[in-house]
Amino acid sequence: MVLSMWKNLLQTTKEKIIQQRRMSLYSQAHGYEEELIKKKFQEFAGGSINLSKEDNGIGILTLNNPKLMNAFTGTMMLELQERVTELENWKEGKGLIIYGAGNTFCSGSDLNVVKAISNSQDGMNMCMFMQNTLTRLMRLPLISVALVQGKAIGGGAELTTACDFRLMTPGSEIRFVHKFMGLVPGWGGGARLMRIVGSGAALQLLSGAIRVDPERALRLGLSEETLSSSDEAAALEEARAWLSQHTEGPASVIRAAKEVVAVGRELPMEAALRTEKDIFGTLWGGPANLQALARRPKHK
Ligand SMILES: C[C@@H](C(=O)O)C(=O)SCCNC(=O)CCNC(=O)[C@H](O)C(C)(C)COP(=O)(O)OP(=O)(O)OC[C@H]1O[C@@H](n2cnc3c(N)ncnc32)[C@H](O)[C@@H]1OP(=O)(O)O
């Protein structure tokens, strides 16, 4: 009786955590017209967003539109949303690598789309669509890495900030070129960049549209490591090896570690502490915890 009540409580807590994570920032109440912008995106087809889920719990998300330096067409924005939903439902997942096809990361929105939706209503809807998607991406219970080869420009630079970590290859760059477009970031990249590098550095990168090479990125704490290879397959292998160090272990524990950090990053202290308590409760007395107790490991 007590056990079944405990199990029910645990289940409710888990559902509450999942619901919070998947919540969209914008709804109709904010003037957001999702169906309208989705219909518009359908008109601008090309490229794809591909996902492969590996047995080791690492997902590989490929931005695939190399003839436009992996710029986001309308259908790619729609596919990104679908792949994020797929990743939210991937219970065995522990990590995610995002990279671009053809040795370059992503050059932001397809400028043909930008031109065609340059009115205010479409622009706001596109902004809210991408903020919703990238916020859900950031909150995935997966440790995520942007593998930056070649260029991450505009919206591409913004996308890297929705990942937990950035790894750069020699000669690559991250550049917020928005000011040259008469804009500021609209996919949430400004707010996220500020939290990664601090307000002074973020302001410099945005106002100067500064080209951030791997050395500068390391200094700023924008990049975790400069990989040794610029070759696509070799760099991907290096990124896999880097990420594996952090994803080794039971999925329940790795996912919970990411969730604790994700809520700590976003919520005020008291709310973060309460959520941490809920996440802790999903692990305490669970299989990984009991097995560890039985093994009595020493951490020398
Ligand atoms: C504001 C933000 C948002 O929506 O919120 C955005 O992301 S706006 C988008 C911000 N991104 C940009 O403004 C990127 C503009 N593109 C560039 O600066 C450059 O193409 C680079 C990305 C630096 C790459 O230069 P690189 O000399 O290596 O190659 P390239 O210029 O020959 O590019 C190869 C082909 O890809 C196309 N291409 C590159 N980026 C594109 C983009 N974002 N939209 C549409 N086409 C694009 C080029 O026009 C070219 O096609 P053709 O050979 O047919 O000419």
Short mmCIF file of C-alpha atoms in Angstrom, two decimals, residues 13-237:
data_model
loop_
_atom_site.label_atom_id
_atom_site.label_comp_id
_atom_site.label_asym_id
_atom_site.label_seq_id
_atom_site.Cartn_x
_atom_site.Cartn_y
_atom_site.Cartn_z
CA THR A 13 6.79 13.79 -10.14
CA LYS A 14 8.42 12.36 -13.27
CA GLU A 15 5.48 13.51 -15.40
CA LYS A 16 5.64 16.98 -13.86
CA ILE A 17 9.36 17.27 -14.68
CA ILE A 18 8.80 16.09 -18.28
CA GLN A 19 5.90 18.51 -18.74
CA GLN A 20 7.96 21.48 -17.48
CA ARG A 21 10.79 20.61 -19.84
CA ARG A 22 8.56 20.41 -22.92
CA MET A 23 6.62 23.56 -22.22
CA SER A 24 6.74 26.10 -25.04
CA LEU A 25 7.64 29.69 -24.31
CA TYR A 26 5.02 31.14 -26.62
CA SER A 27 1.39 30.26 -27.22
CA GLN A 28 -1.63 32.01 -28.73
CA ALA A 29 -1.78 34.17 -25.60
CA HIS A 30 1.44 35.84 -26.82
CA GLY A 31 0.01 36.49 -30.27
CA TYR A 32 1.90 33.48 -31.65
CA GLU A 33 0.30 31.90 -34.73
CA GLU A 34 2.08 28.57 -35.05
CA GLU A 35 -0.06 27.05 -37.79
CA LEU A 36 0.31 30.16 -39.92
CA ILE A 37 4.10 30.21 -39.82
CA LYS A 38 4.30 26.43 -40.32
CA LYS A 39 2.25 26.78 -43.50
CA LYS A 40 4.56 29.55 -44.68
CA PHE A 41 7.68 27.45 -43.95
CA GLN A 42 6.25 24.69 -46.17
CA GLU A 43 6.60 27.07 -49.14
CA PHE A 44 10.40 27.18 -48.70
CA ALA A 45 11.63 23.65 -49.15
CA GLY A 46 15.17 22.30 -49.34
CA GLY A 47 17.78 20.53 -47.27
CA SER A 48 16.99 18.34 -44.28
CA ILE A 49 17.68 17.76 -40.61
CA ASN A 50 18.72 14.16 -40.05
CA LEU A 51 18.86 12.28 -36.78
CA SER A 52 20.58 9.00 -36.02
CA LYS A 53 20.34 7.45 -32.59
CA GLU A 54 23.34 5.31 -31.72
CA ASP A 55 23.36 2.32 -29.35
CA ASN A 56 25.70 4.13 -26.94
CA GLY A 57 22.92 6.68 -26.24
CA ILE A 58 24.48 9.43 -28.38
CA GLY A 59 22.28 11.07 -31.02
CA ILE A 60 23.79 12.70 -34.09
CA LEU A 61 21.80 15.57 -35.58
CA THR A 62 22.99 16.69 -39.00
CA LEU A 63 22.15 20.06 -40.56
CA ASN A 64 22.06 19.09 -44.18
CA ASN A 65 21.92 21.81 -46.82
CA PRO A 66 25.56 22.06 -47.90
CA LYS A 67 24.97 24.00 -51.10
CA LEU A 68 23.76 26.95 -48.95
CA MET A 69 26.36 26.39 -46.19
CA ASN A 70 23.59 24.56 -44.26
CA ALA A 71 21.35 27.63 -44.08
CA PHE A 72 17.92 26.89 -42.62
CA THR A 73 15.16 26.70 -45.23
CA GLY A 74 11.52 26.73 -44.06
CA THR A 75 11.19 22.95 -44.14
CA MET A 76 14.45 22.58 -42.18
CA MET A 77 12.95 24.73 -39.39
CA LEU A 78 9.93 22.41 -39.38
CA GLU A 79 12.14 19.32 -39.38
CA LEU A 80 14.21 20.66 -36.50
CA GLN A 81 11.03 20.90 -34.43
CA GLU A 82 10.11 17.30 -35.36
CA ARG A 83 13.58 15.98 -34.48
CA VAL A 84 13.47 17.76 -31.10
CA THR A 85 10.14 16.05 -30.36
CA GLU A 86 11.73 12.73 -31.36
CA LEU A 87 14.65 13.40 -28.99
CA GLU A 88 12.25 14.30 -26.16
CA ASN A 89 10.71 10.85 -26.58
CA TRP A 90 14.07 8.99 -26.72
CA LYS A 91 14.24 7.46 -23.26
CA GLU A 92 17.63 5.76 -23.75
CA GLY A 93 19.36 8.92 -24.97
CA LYS A 94 22.22 10.48 -23.01
CA GLY A 95 24.04 12.79 -25.40
CA LEU A 96 23.63 14.73 -28.62
CA ILE A 97 26.07 16.05 -31.22
CA ILE A 98 24.87 18.67 -33.69
CA TYR A 99 27.00 19.27 -36.75
CA GLY A 100 26.74 20.50 -40.31
CA ALA A 101 27.23 18.54 -43.52
CA GLY A 102 30.13 19.39 -45.83
CA ASN A 103 32.62 20.60 -43.23
CA THR A 104 30.71 23.70 -42.17
CA PHE A 105 28.23 24.27 -39.35
CA CYS A 106 25.41 26.60 -40.46
CA SER A 107 25.02 30.06 -42.03
CA GLY A 108 21.74 30.90 -40.25
CA SER A 109 18.40 31.46 -41.93
CA ASP A 110 18.20 30.97 -45.68
CA LEU A 111 18.30 34.58 -46.87
CA ASN A 112 15.66 33.77 -49.50
CA VAL A 113 13.26 32.90 -46.67
CA VAL A 114 14.28 35.99 -44.68
CA LYS A 115 13.50 38.19 -47.69
CA ALA A 116 10.14 36.54 -48.32
CA ILE A 117 8.97 36.87 -44.72
CA SER A 118 10.37 40.31 -44.01
CA ASN A 119 7.01 41.64 -42.73
CA SER A 120 6.55 42.06 -38.99
CA GLN A 121 3.90 39.37 -38.43
CA ASP A 122 5.92 36.60 -40.14
CA GLY A 123 9.13 37.77 -38.51
CA MET A 124 7.65 37.62 -35.02
CA ASN A 125 6.11 34.21 -35.68
CA MET A 126 9.41 32.86 -37.03
CA CYS A 127 11.22 34.25 -33.99
CA MET A 128 8.74 32.61 -31.58
CA PHE A 129 8.80 29.32 -33.52
CA MET A 130 12.61 29.10 -33.34
CA GLN A 131 12.77 30.25 -29.70
CA ASN A 132 10.25 27.56 -28.78
CA THR A 133 12.19 24.88 -30.63
CA LEU A 134 15.65 25.91 -29.38
CA THR A 135 14.41 26.25 -25.80
CA ARG A 136 13.10 22.69 -25.95
CA LEU A 137 16.43 21.62 -27.48
CA MET A 138 18.35 23.33 -24.65
CA ARG A 139 16.17 21.60 -22.04
CA LEU A 140 16.54 18.08 -23.47
CA PRO A 141 17.80 15.64 -20.83
CA LEU A 142 20.77 14.98 -23.13
CA ILE A 143 24.26 16.45 -22.82
CA SER A 144 24.53 18.36 -26.07
CA VAL A 145 27.52 19.46 -28.10
CA ALA A 146 27.71 21.73 -31.14
CA LEU A 147 30.57 20.51 -33.30
CA VAL A 148 31.63 23.71 -35.08
CA GLN A 149 33.50 23.21 -38.31
CA GLY A 150 33.83 25.98 -40.89
CA LYS A 151 31.36 28.72 -40.07
CA ALA A 152 28.55 29.19 -37.55
CA ILE A 153 26.99 32.45 -38.72
CA GLY A 154 23.90 34.39 -37.61
CA GLY A 155 21.22 31.89 -36.61
CA GLY A 156 23.95 29.20 -36.86
CA ALA A 157 25.88 30.96 -34.08
CA GLU A 158 22.63 31.17 -32.10
CA LEU A 159 22.03 27.44 -32.50
CA THR A 160 25.44 26.64 -30.97
CA THR A 161 24.36 28.47 -27.78
CA ALA A 162 21.38 26.14 -27.35
CA CYS A 163 23.87 23.30 -26.75
CA ASP A 164 25.58 22.64 -23.43
CA PHE A 165 29.03 22.66 -25.03
CA ARG A 166 30.78 23.82 -28.19
CA LEU A 167 33.81 22.06 -29.70
CA MET A 168 35.57 23.85 -32.55
CA THR A 169 37.85 22.56 -35.27
CA PRO A 170 40.98 24.47 -36.41
CA GLY A 171 40.11 27.39 -38.70
CA SER A 172 36.43 27.46 -37.69
CA GLU A 173 34.53 30.51 -36.50
CA ILE A 174 31.40 31.55 -34.64
CA ARG A 175 30.06 34.95 -35.66
CA PHE A 176 26.93 36.84 -34.70
CA VAL A 177 26.55 38.87 -37.91
CA HIS A 178 23.09 40.16 -37.00
CA LYS A 179 24.11 43.81 -36.85
CA PHE A 180 25.10 43.67 -40.52
CA MET A 181 21.54 42.51 -41.21
CA GLY A 182 20.14 45.41 -39.16
CA LEU A 183 19.07 42.93 -36.49
CA VAL A 184 19.85 41.40 -33.14
CA PRO A 185 19.58 37.67 -32.43
CA GLY A 186 15.99 36.45 -32.48
CA TRP A 187 16.38 32.72 -31.87
CA GLY A 188 17.28 33.26 -28.19
CA GLY A 189 20.99 33.46 -28.98
CA GLY A 190 21.51 36.83 -27.29
CA ALA A 191 20.09 35.79 -23.93
CA ARG A 192 21.91 32.45 -24.01
CA LEU A 193 25.25 33.97 -25.12
CA MET A 194 25.05 36.43 -22.22
CA ARG A 195 24.74 33.55 -19.78
CA ILE A 196 27.66 31.68 -21.35
CA VAL A 197 30.27 34.44 -21.73
CA GLY A 198 28.92 37.23 -19.48
CA SER A 199 27.33 40.53 -20.42
CA GLY A 200 30.50 42.43 -21.40
CA ALA A 201 31.81 39.81 -23.80
CA ALA A 202 28.32 39.17 -25.23
CA LEU A 203 27.86 42.87 -25.93
CA GLN A 204 31.23 43.02 -27.68
CA LEU A 205 30.46 39.98 -29.83
CA LEU A 206 27.05 41.34 -30.88
CA SER A 207 27.92 45.01 -31.33
CA GLY A 208 31.19 44.28 -33.12
CA ALA A 209 29.95 41.21 -35.03
CA ILE A 210 33.34 39.83 -34.03
CA ARG A 211 34.70 36.73 -35.73
CA VAL A 212 35.32 34.31 -32.86
CA ASP A 213 38.08 31.87 -33.77
CA PRO A 214 38.81 28.76 -31.65
CA GLU A 215 41.46 30.51 -29.53
CA ARG A 216 39.20 33.43 -28.68
CA ALA A 217 36.28 31.07 -28.03
CA LEU A 218 38.40 29.11 -25.56
CA ARG A 219 39.46 32.29 -23.79
CA LEU A 220 35.83 33.44 -23.51
CA GLY A 221 34.60 30.06 -22.31
CA LEU A 222 32.43 29.84 -25.43
CA SER A 223 34.24 26.71 -26.58
CA GLU A 224 35.30 23.78 -24.44
CA GLU A 225 38.11 22.48 -26.62
CA THR A 226 39.74 22.88 -30.02
CA LEU A 227 39.73 19.53 -31.79
CA SER A 228 42.80 18.47 -33.73
CA SER A 229 41.12 17.54 -37.01
CA SER A 230 39.14 19.61 -39.52
CA ASP A 231 38.10 16.54 -41.48
CA GLU A 232 34.38 15.81 -41.05
CA ALA A 233 34.57 12.12 -40.13
CA ALA A 234 37.64 12.52 -37.89
CA ALA A 235 36.20 15.59 -36.10
CA LEU A 236 32.93 13.76 -35.50
CA GLU A 237 34.86 10.85 -34.02
#
